[in-house]
Coordinates of C-alpha atoms in Angstrom, one line a residue:
M12 CA 135.1 98.7 83.7
P13 CA 134.7 95.4 85.5
E14 CA 134.3 92.3 83.4
T15 CA 130.7 91.4 83.5
K16 CA 130.9 88.3 81.3
P17 CA 133.5 85.6 80.8
R18 CA 135.4 85.4 77.5
D19 CA 133.7 83.2 75.0
V20 CA 133.6 82.3 71.3
Q21 CA 130.5 83.1 69.3
V22 CA 130.0 80.9 66.2
F23 CA 127.6 82.0 63.5
P24 CA 127.1 81.0 59.8
V25 CA 127.6 84.1 57.6
A26 CA 127.4 82.7 54.0
T27 CA 127.5 79.4 52.0
D28 CA 130.1 77.0 53.6
T29 CA 131.3 79.9 55.8
K30 CA 131.2 80.6 59.5
V31 CA 132.6 83.3 61.8
L32 CA 134.2 82.5 65.1
R33 CA 134.2 85.6 67.2
S34 CA 136.5 85.3 70.2
R35 CA 135.0 87.9 72.6
T36 CA 136.4 89.8 75.5
W37 CA 134.1 92.4 77.2
T38 CA 137.0 94.4 78.7
R39 CA 140.0 96.2 77.2
L40 CA 142.3 93.7 75.5
R41 CA 145.6 95.5 75.6
F42 CA 147.3 98.8 76.5
E43 CA 147.3 100.2 73.1
I44 CA 145.7 103.5 72.1
E45 CA 143.2 101.7 69.7
Y46 CA 141.6 100.0 72.7
A47 CA 141.3 103.1 74.8
L48 CA 137.5 103.3 74.6
A49 CA 137.4 100.2 76.7
K50 CA 134.4 98.6 75.0
G51 CA 135.9 95.2 74.7
T52 CA 136.6 93.7 71.3
T53 CA 136.2 90.5 69.2
A54 CA 139.0 88.7 67.4
N55 CA 137.1 87.4 64.3
S56 CA 138.2 84.3 62.6
Y57 CA 136.5 82.7 59.6
L58 CA 136.1 79.1 58.6
I59 CA 135.4 78.0 55.0
E60 CA 134.4 74.4 54.6
A61 CA 134.5 73.5 50.9
D62 CA 136.4 70.5 49.3
K63 CA 139.3 72.0 51.1
I64 CA 139.1 73.5 54.6
A65 CA 140.5 77.0 55.2
L66 CA 140.8 78.9 58.4
I67 CA 141.3 82.7 58.2
D68 CA 143.0 84.7 61.0
P69 CA 143.0 82.6 64.1
P70 CA 143.2 84.8 67.3
G71 CA 146.0 85.6 69.6
E72 CA 147.2 83.6 72.6
T73 CA 144.7 85.1 75.1
F74 CA 142.0 83.2 73.2
T75 CA 143.9 80.1 72.2
Q76 CA 142.3 77.5 74.5
I77 CA 138.6 78.6 74.1
Y78 CA 139.1 79.1 70.4
L79 CA 140.5 75.6 69.8
E80 CA 137.7 74.1 71.9
A81 CA 135.0 75.9 69.8
L82 CA 136.8 74.9 66.5
Q83 CA 137.1 71.3 67.5
Q84 CA 133.3 71.1 68.2
R85 CA 132.6 72.2 64.6
I86 CA 135.2 70.4 62.5
D87 CA 137.8 67.7 62.5
V88 CA 140.8 70.0 63.0
T89 CA 143.2 67.2 61.8
K90 CA 141.8 67.7 58.3
L91 CA 142.5 71.4 58.1
D92 CA 144.2 72.3 54.8
Y93 CA 145.0 76.0 55.0
I94 CA 145.5 78.9 57.4
I95 CA 145.1 82.3 55.7
L96 CA 146.7 85.2 57.6
G97 CA 145.8 88.9 57.0
H98 CA 148.8 89.9 59.1
I99 CA 151.2 88.2 61.5
N100 CA 151.5 89.2 65.1
P101 CA 153.8 87.5 67.5
N102 CA 150.9 87.0 69.9
R103 CA 149.2 84.7 67.4
A104 CA 152.2 82.2 67.5
A105 CA 150.7 80.2 70.4
T106 CA 147.5 79.5 68.6
L107 CA 149.2 78.7 65.3
K108 CA 151.7 76.3 67.0
A109 CA 148.7 74.6 68.7
L110 CA 147.0 74.1 65.4
L111 CA 150.2 72.8 63.8
E112 CA 150.5 70.2 66.6
I113 CA 147.0 68.9 65.8
A114 CA 147.3 69.2 61.9
P115 CA 151.0 69.3 60.9
Q116 CA 150.0 69.2 57.2
I117 CA 148.6 72.7 57.3
T118 CA 149.8 75.1 54.6
F119 CA 150.0 78.8 55.4
I120 CA 148.8 81.5 53.1
C121 CA 150.1 85.0 53.6
S122 CA 151.9 87.9 51.9
N123 CA 155.7 88.0 51.1
P124 CA 156.5 90.2 54.1
G125 CA 154.2 88.0 56.1
A126 CA 156.1 84.8 55.2
K127 CA 159.3 86.3 56.8
N128 CA 157.4 87.4 59.9
L129 CA 155.6 84.0 60.2
R130 CA 158.8 82.0 60.0
G131 CA 160.3 84.2 62.7
A132 CA 157.2 84.0 65.0
L133 CA 157.0 80.2 64.7
E134 CA 160.8 79.8 64.8
N135 CA 160.6 77.5 61.9
P136 CA 162.4 78.3 58.6
D137 CA 160.9 75.4 56.8
L138 CA 157.2 76.2 57.2
P139 CA 155.0 75.2 54.2
I140 CA 153.9 78.7 53.0
I141 CA 152.3 79.9 49.8
V142 CA 153.1 83.5 49.2
M143 CA 150.4 85.7 47.7
R144 CA 151.7 88.7 45.9
G145 CA 148.4 89.8 44.3
E146 CA 147.9 87.6 41.2
E147 CA 147.8 84.2 42.7
T148 CA 144.6 82.4 43.6
L149 CA 143.5 79.5 45.8
D150 CA 140.8 77.0 44.8
L151 CA 139.0 75.5 47.8
G152 CA 136.4 73.8 45.6
K153 CA 132.6 74.4 45.5
G154 CA 133.2 77.7 43.8
H155 CA 135.3 79.2 46.5
Y156 CA 138.1 80.5 44.3
L157 CA 139.9 82.9 46.6
Q158 CA 141.7 86.0 45.4
F159 CA 144.3 87.9 47.4
I160 CA 145.0 91.7 47.5
P161 CA 148.1 92.9 49.4
T162 CA 147.2 96.2 51.2
P163 CA 150.4 97.0 53.1
N164 CA 151.0 100.0 55.4
P165 CA 153.9 101.0 57.6
R166 CA 152.4 99.4 60.7
Y167 CA 151.3 96.3 59.0
A168 CA 153.7 95.8 56.1
D169 CA 152.4 92.3 55.6
H170 CA 148.6 93.2 55.5
L171 CA 146.7 91.0 53.0
C172 CA 142.9 91.0 52.1
T173 CA 141.2 87.9 50.9
Y174 CA 138.2 87.9 48.5
D175 CA 135.8 85.1 47.9
P176 CA 133.8 85.7 44.6
Q177 CA 131.5 82.8 45.5
T178 CA 130.1 84.6 48.6
E179 CA 131.2 88.1 47.7
I180 CA 132.9 88.5 51.1
L181 CA 136.0 90.6 51.5
Y182 CA 138.1 89.3 54.5
S183 CA 139.5 92.8 55.3
D184 CA 141.5 92.1 58.5
K185 CA 142.4 95.5 60.0
L186 CA 140.4 97.6 57.5
F187 CA 136.9 98.7 58.4
A188 CA 137.1 97.1 61.9
A189 CA 136.2 98.5 65.3
H190 CA 137.0 97.5 68.9
V191 CA 133.6 96.9 70.3
C192 CA 132.2 93.7 71.8
G193 CA 128.5 92.7 71.7
D194 CA 126.1 90.0 70.6
Q195 CA 125.4 91.5 67.2
V196 CA 127.4 89.6 64.5
F197 CA 126.4 92.1 61.8
D198 CA 126.1 95.9 61.9
E199 CA 122.3 96.2 62.0
G200 CA 121.6 99.8 63.0
W201 CA 125.1 100.6 61.7
E202 CA 125.1 104.2 62.8
I203 CA 125.5 103.2 66.4
Y204 CA 129.1 102.1 65.4
N205 CA 130.0 105.3 63.7
E206 CA 132.0 106.7 66.6
D207 CA 133.8 103.4 67.3
R208 CA 134.7 103.0 63.7
H209 CA 135.9 106.6 63.3
Y210 CA 138.0 106.3 66.5
Y211 CA 139.5 103.1 65.2
F212 CA 140.4 104.8 61.9
D213 CA 141.9 107.7 63.7
C214 CA 144.1 105.4 65.8
L215 CA 145.2 102.8 63.2
M216 CA 144.5 104.2 59.7
A217 CA 145.0 108.0 59.8
P218 CA 148.8 107.8 60.0
H219 CA 148.7 105.6 56.9
A220 CA 146.0 107.6 55.0
R221 CA 148.0 107.5 51.7
Q222 CA 148.3 103.7 51.9
V223 CA 144.6 103.4 52.9
E224 CA 143.6 105.3 49.7
T225 CA 145.7 103.0 47.7
A226 CA 144.1 100.0 49.3
L227 CA 140.6 101.4 48.7
D228 CA 141.6 101.8 45.0
K229 CA 142.7 98.2 44.8
L230 CA 139.4 97.0 46.3
A231 CA 137.1 99.3 44.4
D232 CA 136.5 96.9 41.4
L233 CA 135.4 94.0 43.6
S234 CA 131.8 93.1 44.0
V235 CA 131.6 93.1 47.8
R236 CA 128.4 92.5 49.8
M237 CA 130.2 92.1 53.2
Y238 CA 133.4 93.1 54.9
A239 CA 134.5 90.3 57.2
T240 CA 136.5 92.4 59.6
G241 CA 139.2 91.3 62.0
H242 CA 137.4 93.0 64.9
G243 CA 133.9 94.1 65.9
P244 CA 130.7 93.5 63.9
L245 CA 130.8 92.4 60.3
V246 CA 130.0 95.2 57.9
R247 CA 126.9 94.4 55.8
Y248 CA 124.3 97.1 56.3
G249 CA 126.5 100.1 56.4
L250 CA 129.1 98.9 53.8
I251 CA 128.6 101.8 51.3
E252 CA 128.5 104.5 54.0
L253 CA 131.7 103.1 55.7
T254 CA 133.6 102.8 52.5
R255 CA 132.6 106.4 51.7
A256 CA 133.7 107.5 55.2
Y257 CA 137.1 105.9 54.8
R258 CA 137.6 107.9 51.6
Q259 CA 136.6 111.1 53.3
W260 CA 138.6 110.5 56.5
S261 CA 141.7 109.6 54.4
R262 CA 141.4 112.7 52.2
Q263 CA 141.1 114.9 55.3
Q264 CA 144.6 113.6 56.2
T265 CA 146.2 113.7 52.8
S266 CA 144.9 117.3 52.2
A267 CA 146.0 118.7 55.6
D268 CA 148.1 121.9 55.5
L269 CA 150.8 120.5 57.8
T270 CA 152.5 117.1 57.8
V271 CA 154.7 115.3 60.3
A272 CA 157.0 112.4 59.2
L273 CA 156.9 109.8 62.0
I274 CA 159.9 107.5 61.5
Y275 CA 160.4 104.4 63.7
A276 CA 161.3 100.8 64.0
S277 CA 159.9 98.3 66.6
A278 CA 161.5 95.1 67.8
Y279 CA 158.7 93.7 70.0
G280 CA 155.8 96.1 69.2
N281 CA 156.3 98.5 72.1
T282 CA 157.9 101.3 70.1
A283 CA 155.1 100.9 67.5
T284 CA 152.6 101.3 70.3
L285 CA 154.2 104.6 71.3
A286 CA 154.3 105.7 67.7
Q287 CA 150.6 105.0 67.3
A288 CA 149.7 107.1 70.4
I289 CA 151.9 110.0 69.3
A290 CA 150.3 109.8 65.8
R291 CA 146.9 109.9 67.3
G292 CA 147.8 113.0 69.2
I293 CA 149.1 114.7 66.1
T294 CA 146.2 113.8 63.8
K295 CA 143.5 114.8 66.3
A296 CA 145.0 118.3 66.2
G297 CA 144.5 118.5 62.5
V298 CA 148.0 117.8 61.4
A299 CA 148.6 114.9 59.0
V300 CA 151.1 112.1 59.8
E301 CA 153.2 110.3 57.3
S302 CA 154.1 107.1 59.2
I303 CA 157.3 105.4 58.1
N304 CA 158.5 102.1 59.5
C305 CA 162.1 102.3 58.4
E306 CA 162.5 98.5 58.5
F307 CA 160.3 98.3 55.4
T308 CA 160.8 101.6 53.7
D309 CA 163.3 102.5 50.9
P310 CA 165.8 105.2 51.8
E311 CA 164.4 107.4 48.9
E312 CA 160.9 107.3 50.4
I313 CA 162.2 108.4 53.8
R314 CA 164.2 111.2 52.2
A315 CA 161.1 112.4 50.2
A316 CA 158.8 112.2 53.3
V317 CA 161.3 114.3 55.4
E318 CA 161.7 116.9 52.6
K319 CA 158.0 117.6 52.4
A320 CA 157.2 117.4 56.1
D321 CA 156.9 120.4 58.4
G322 CA 158.4 118.4 61.3
F323 CA 159.6 114.9 62.0
V324 CA 159.6 112.6 65.0
M325 CA 161.9 109.6 65.4
G326 CA 161.4 106.5 67.6
S327 CA 163.6 103.4 68.2
P328 CA 164.0 100.4 70.4
T329 CA 167.4 99.6 71.9
L330 CA 168.9 96.3 70.9
G331 CA 172.2 95.2 72.4
G332 CA 172.9 98.8 73.5
H333 CA 172.4 100.2 70.0
A334 CA 169.8 101.5 67.6
P335 CA 168.8 98.9 64.9
T336 CA 170.6 99.4 61.6
P337 CA 167.4 100.7 59.8
V338 CA 167.1 103.4 62.4
Q339 CA 170.7 104.4 62.1
T340 CA 170.3 104.6 58.3
A341 CA 167.1 106.7 58.7
L342 CA 168.9 109.0 61.1
G343 CA 171.7 109.6 58.6
I344 CA 169.1 110.4 55.9
V345 CA 167.3 112.8 58.3
L346 CA 170.4 114.7 59.2
A347 CA 171.4 115.1 55.6
T348 CA 167.9 116.1 54.4
A349 CA 166.0 118.0 57.1
T350 CA 166.4 121.7 57.7
N351 CA 166.9 123.4 61.1
N352 CA 163.5 125.0 60.9
Q353 CA 161.8 121.7 61.1
L354 CA 160.5 120.7 64.5
T355 CA 161.5 117.4 65.9
G356 CA 160.8 114.9 68.7
V357 CA 162.3 111.6 69.9
F358 CA 160.8 108.5 71.7
G359 CA 161.6 104.9 72.3
S360 CA 161.2 101.8 74.4
F361 CA 163.8 99.6 75.9
G362 CA 164.3 96.6 78.2
W363 CA 167.4 97.4 80.3
S364 CA 169.0 100.5 78.7
G365 CA 167.9 103.2 76.3
E366 CA 171.1 104.1 74.4
A367 CA 169.3 104.3 71.0
V368 CA 167.0 107.1 72.3
D369 CA 169.9 109.0 73.8
L370 CA 171.9 108.6 70.5
I371 CA 169.1 110.1 68.3
E372 CA 168.4 112.9 70.8
S373 CA 172.0 113.9 71.0
K374 CA 172.6 113.8 67.3
L375 CA 169.5 116.0 66.7
K376 CA 170.4 118.5 69.5
D377 CA 174.0 118.8 68.2
A378 CA 172.6 119.6 64.7
G379 CA 170.5 122.5 66.2
Y380 CA 166.9 121.1 65.9
R381 CA 164.1 122.4 68.1
F382 CA 162.2 119.8 70.0
G383 CA 158.4 119.8 70.1
F384 CA 158.2 117.7 73.3
D385 CA 160.5 116.3 75.9
T386 CA 162.1 113.0 74.8
I387 CA 159.9 110.0 75.8
R388 CA 161.7 106.9 77.2
V389 CA 159.6 103.9 78.2
K390 CA 160.9 100.8 79.9
F391 CA 159.2 97.6 78.8
K392 CA 155.5 97.9 77.8
P393 CA 153.6 101.2 78.0
D394 CA 150.6 101.6 80.3
D395 CA 147.6 103.8 80.1
A396 CA 149.3 106.8 81.6
T397 CA 152.2 106.4 79.2
L398 CA 149.9 106.3 76.2
Q399 CA 148.1 109.5 77.5
L400 CA 151.5 111.2 77.8
C401 CA 152.4 110.2 74.2
E402 CA 149.0 111.3 72.8
Q403 CA 149.4 114.7 74.6
A404 CA 153.0 115.0 73.4
G405 CA 151.8 114.5 69.8
T406 CA 149.1 117.1 70.2
D407 CA 151.6 119.6 71.7
F408 CA 153.9 118.9 68.8
A409 CA 151.1 119.6 66.3
Q410 CA 150.0 122.8 68.1
A411 CA 153.6 124.0 68.0
L412 CA 153.7 123.5 64.3
K413 CA 150.4 125.3 63.8
K414 CA 151.5 128.2 66.0
G415 CA 154.7 128.6 64.0
K416 CA 152.6 128.7 60.8
K417 CA 150.3 131.4 62.3
V418 CA 153.4 133.5 63.3
R419 CA 154.6 133.4 59.7
S420 CA 151.1 134.3 58.3
P421 CA 149.9 137.9 58.4
S422 CA 147.1 138.5 60.9
V423 CA 143.6 139.2 59.4
P424 CA 141.1 141.4 61.2
A425 CA 137.9 139.6 62.3
T426 CA 135.0 140.1 59.8
S427 CA 131.7 141.5 61.0
V428 CA 130.2 138.0 60.8
E429 CA 133.0 136.7 63.1
Q430 CA 132.5 139.6 65.4
A431 CA 128.7 138.8 65.5
V432 CA 129.3 135.1 66.2
G433 CA 131.7 136.1 69.0
R434 CA 128.8 137.9 70.8
I435 CA 127.2 134.5 71.7
V436 CA 127.6 134.3 75.4
G437 CA 128.2 131.1 77.3
S438 CA 128.6 130.1 80.9
L439 CA 132.2 129.6 82.1
C440 CA 132.7 125.9 83.2
V441 CA 135.4 123.4 83.8
V442 CA 135.0 119.9 82.4
T443 CA 136.8 117.4 84.6
A444 CA 137.1 113.7 83.9
K445 CA 138.9 110.6 85.2
Q446 CA 139.1 107.1 83.9
D447 CA 141.3 104.6 85.8
D448 CA 144.6 106.4 86.2
I449 CA 144.0 109.0 83.6
S450 CA 142.5 112.4 84.5
S451 CA 142.1 115.6 82.6
A452 CA 140.2 118.9 82.5
M453 CA 139.5 121.9 80.3
L454 CA 137.9 125.3 80.5
A455 CA 134.6 125.3 78.5
S456 CA 132.2 128.1 77.6
W457 CA 130.4 126.5 74.7
V458 CA 127.9 124.7 77.0
S459 CA 124.1 124.6 76.6
Q460 CA 121.1 122.7 78.1
A461 CA 119.8 120.3 75.4
S462 CA 116.9 118.4 76.9
F463 CA 114.5 118.4 79.8
S464 CA 113.7 114.7 80.0
P465 CA 116.1 113.3 80.7
P466 CA 118.0 116.4 81.8
G467 CA 120.8 116.8 79.3
L468 CA 123.4 119.3 77.9
T469 CA 125.8 119.7 75.0
I470 CA 129.5 120.7 75.2
A471 CA 131.7 121.6 72.3
V472 CA 135.1 120.0 72.8
A473 CA 138.0 120.9 70.5
K474 CA 139.5 117.9 68.8
D475 CA 143.0 118.7 70.1
R476 CA 142.0 119.0 73.7
A477 CA 143.5 116.4 76.0
V478 CA 140.2 115.8 77.7
E479 CA 138.6 114.9 74.3
S480 CA 139.8 111.2 74.7
L481 CA 137.6 111.0 77.8
T482 CA 134.4 112.3 76.2
H483 CA 133.4 109.3 74.1
S484 CA 130.0 107.6 74.4
G485 CA 129.8 105.8 77.7
N486 CA 132.4 108.0 79.4
Q487 CA 131.5 110.1 82.4
F488 CA 132.6 113.6 83.5
V489 CA 131.8 116.4 85.8
L490 CA 130.7 119.9 84.6
N491 CA 131.9 122.5 87.1
I492 CA 130.0 125.7 86.6
L493 CA 132.2 128.7 87.7
K494 CA 131.0 131.5 90.0
E495 CA 131.3 135.2 89.0
G496 CA 133.8 136.9 91.2
N497 CA 136.1 134.0 92.0
H498 CA 136.2 132.5 88.6
L499 CA 139.4 134.3 87.4
G500 CA 141.8 132.1 89.5
L501 CA 140.3 128.9 88.2
M502 CA 140.1 130.3 84.7
K503 CA 143.7 131.3 84.8
H504 CA 144.7 127.9 86.2
F505 CA 143.0 125.8 83.5
L506 CA 144.0 128.1 80.7
K507 CA 147.7 127.7 81.3
P508 CA 149.6 125.2 79.2
F509 CA 150.1 121.8 80.8
G510 CA 152.9 119.5 79.7
P511 CA 152.1 115.9 78.6
G512 CA 151.1 113.9 81.7
Q513 CA 151.1 116.9 84.0
D514 CA 148.6 116.9 86.9
R515 CA 146.0 119.5 86.1
F516 CA 144.5 119.4 89.6
S517 CA 147.6 120.4 91.6
D518 CA 147.0 123.4 93.8
V519 CA 143.2 123.2 93.2
A520 CA 140.7 122.2 95.9
T521 CA 138.8 119.1 94.7
Q522 CA 136.7 116.3 95.9
E523 CA 135.7 113.1 94.2
A524 CA 132.3 112.8 92.6
E525 CA 130.3 109.6 92.5
N526 CA 131.4 108.9 89.0
G527 CA 135.0 109.3 90.1
S528 CA 135.7 112.6 88.4
P529 CA 137.0 115.6 90.4
I530 CA 134.6 118.3 91.7
L531 CA 136.0 121.8 92.0
K532 CA 135.2 122.9 95.6
D533 CA 135.2 126.5 94.6
A534 CA 132.7 126.1 91.7
L535 CA 129.2 127.6 91.9
A536 CA 127.6 124.2 91.1
Y537 CA 128.5 120.9 89.5
L538 CA 126.7 118.3 87.4
E539 CA 127.8 114.6 87.1
C540 CA 127.2 113.6 83.5
S541 CA 127.3 110.5 81.2
V542 CA 128.1 110.9 77.5
Q543 CA 125.3 109.5 75.3
N544 CA 126.6 110.4 71.9
R545 CA 128.6 113.0 70.0
M546 CA 128.7 114.6 66.6
E547 CA 131.7 115.8 64.6
S548 CA 131.4 119.5 64.1
G549 CA 134.3 121.0 62.2
D550 CA 137.3 121.4 64.5
H551 CA 135.1 120.3 67.5
W552 CA 133.1 117.4 68.8
L553 CA 129.6 118.3 70.0
V554 CA 129.1 116.0 73.0
Y555 CA 125.6 115.3 74.3
A556 CA 125.5 114.1 77.9
T557 CA 122.7 113.4 80.4
V558 CA 122.9 114.6 84.0
D559 CA 123.0 111.9 86.6
N560 CA 123.6 114.0 89.7
G561 CA 124.6 117.4 90.8
Q562 CA 124.5 120.1 93.5
L563 CA 124.4 123.9 93.8
L564 CA 127.4 124.7 96.0
D565 CA 126.6 128.4 96.6
N566 CA 122.9 129.6 96.7
S567 CA 123.8 133.3 96.5
G568 CA 126.4 133.0 93.6
V569 CA 125.9 134.1 90.0
T570 CA 127.2 132.1 87.0
A571 CA 130.3 133.5 85.4
V572 CA 130.0 134.1 81.7
H573 CA 132.5 134.5 78.9
H574 CA 132.4 137.5 76.5
R575 CA 134.4 137.2 73.3
K576 CA 135.1 139.7 70.5
S577 CA 135.4 137.2 67.7
G578 CA 133.9 133.9 66.7
T579 CA 137.2 132.5 65.5
H580 CA 139.0 132.2 68.8
Y581 CA 138.3 131.9 72.5

């Protein structure tokens, strides 16, 4: 999506003595799975001007210059007393160093793990830091008596929420956020953000569902009227509903029948990015993930997670030609704990060599484990195509686990109701989509016209389909309607299993539609569509799209239809 507006900083008063500074980018910020909807994002920072001046969560280096300019127009930065950090990312270092140059008297407020990360990021062991472990408070004056709630998870072991009883604002950092950019500061009409918030949860929170539930329990007794999030609109109007949704989504994960232990360490964030994409692929297929950053996890926790998991995946960077010590320790625990009937997978990133990945792979192969996907090796930072490959690898891994469970379970004949549902007939179609360098397709028969004006249709897309990630609001696709008589070849082609990242259009005659998606030349007709919204429907998403363009390719052809015997499978 081309950038239509320059980056800027939107400043807005949100409560007594309190402003938000929203550093906005209208395009995708980074190559991480959480940004894949490409709706831009905001990096939200907060300013409390009481007797003391506190700044909460300054943005990363891509916003440093415009953020400092906006800040200096509002306050005398030389008088800044505190910087409060919900978590520490290395990309924040440039902004923090710039603030320290202007105001060297600044005291930092963060969690205990955050203090270690901050000293490393700023390369200064003598930083003035006040560590908040959960009982300490900070009096800014004028009634702003801040409380701090550590809410760690494997991805952000230093995560810290801040609560101001004076304004009843919870500065929630990563919790309750969404990557969407717009002019709305608050979430008026909050339902329009449901899809973005759910996607954000699935990417960032679902692999840490147990820790999310713990965080919600810690926050439950606070009287909160607003979530001041780290990204996207501030949560005021839909606060109760979003809190309830976080509970529901977390319970869906923690109550899943199958669980994968995802064990990793990350030196520069790249391996964590891969882990996040793999976790997204696993959870979208209905299998829970227990994410374990072995740098911050006790050996007993790793052992317990591996024992109860149905499969495990390990990831590591390569440092000096070796796996980091925490990864080697975790590998030893896995080899001593896991059984051979547990499925496994290996991934990792590296700069010049990938010995750590090779070591883990060879040890697990020698021990006789089955692999759920081909080992993933990524040099330097992952791109969009790599993230798609990781997500698909995670989904394949989850599907292999589910298939194994079905084999072990006795088959049950379809009930009369299921047989009756199976008699619903739908046209045979192929949904094709392309976004930047990512393309995908799926065979679809749950398609129905939904509106006359504008012309629109609905498609049911299974949550574990690869094309699902290209059917969010704002995405475009082509619906290729197959022709009776020649549909079997296309049906067979798109029903076959594709490996992660494999080209689904090889050996198929295509042309490019106006929206960039492939048109199947042998189809009966095609429709170019734009996704307007979608609804969660059990194990599927019900996607509503309007028709922008289309053509009948064969005037004499008849639509191919799909007859099923049961409503429980295709």
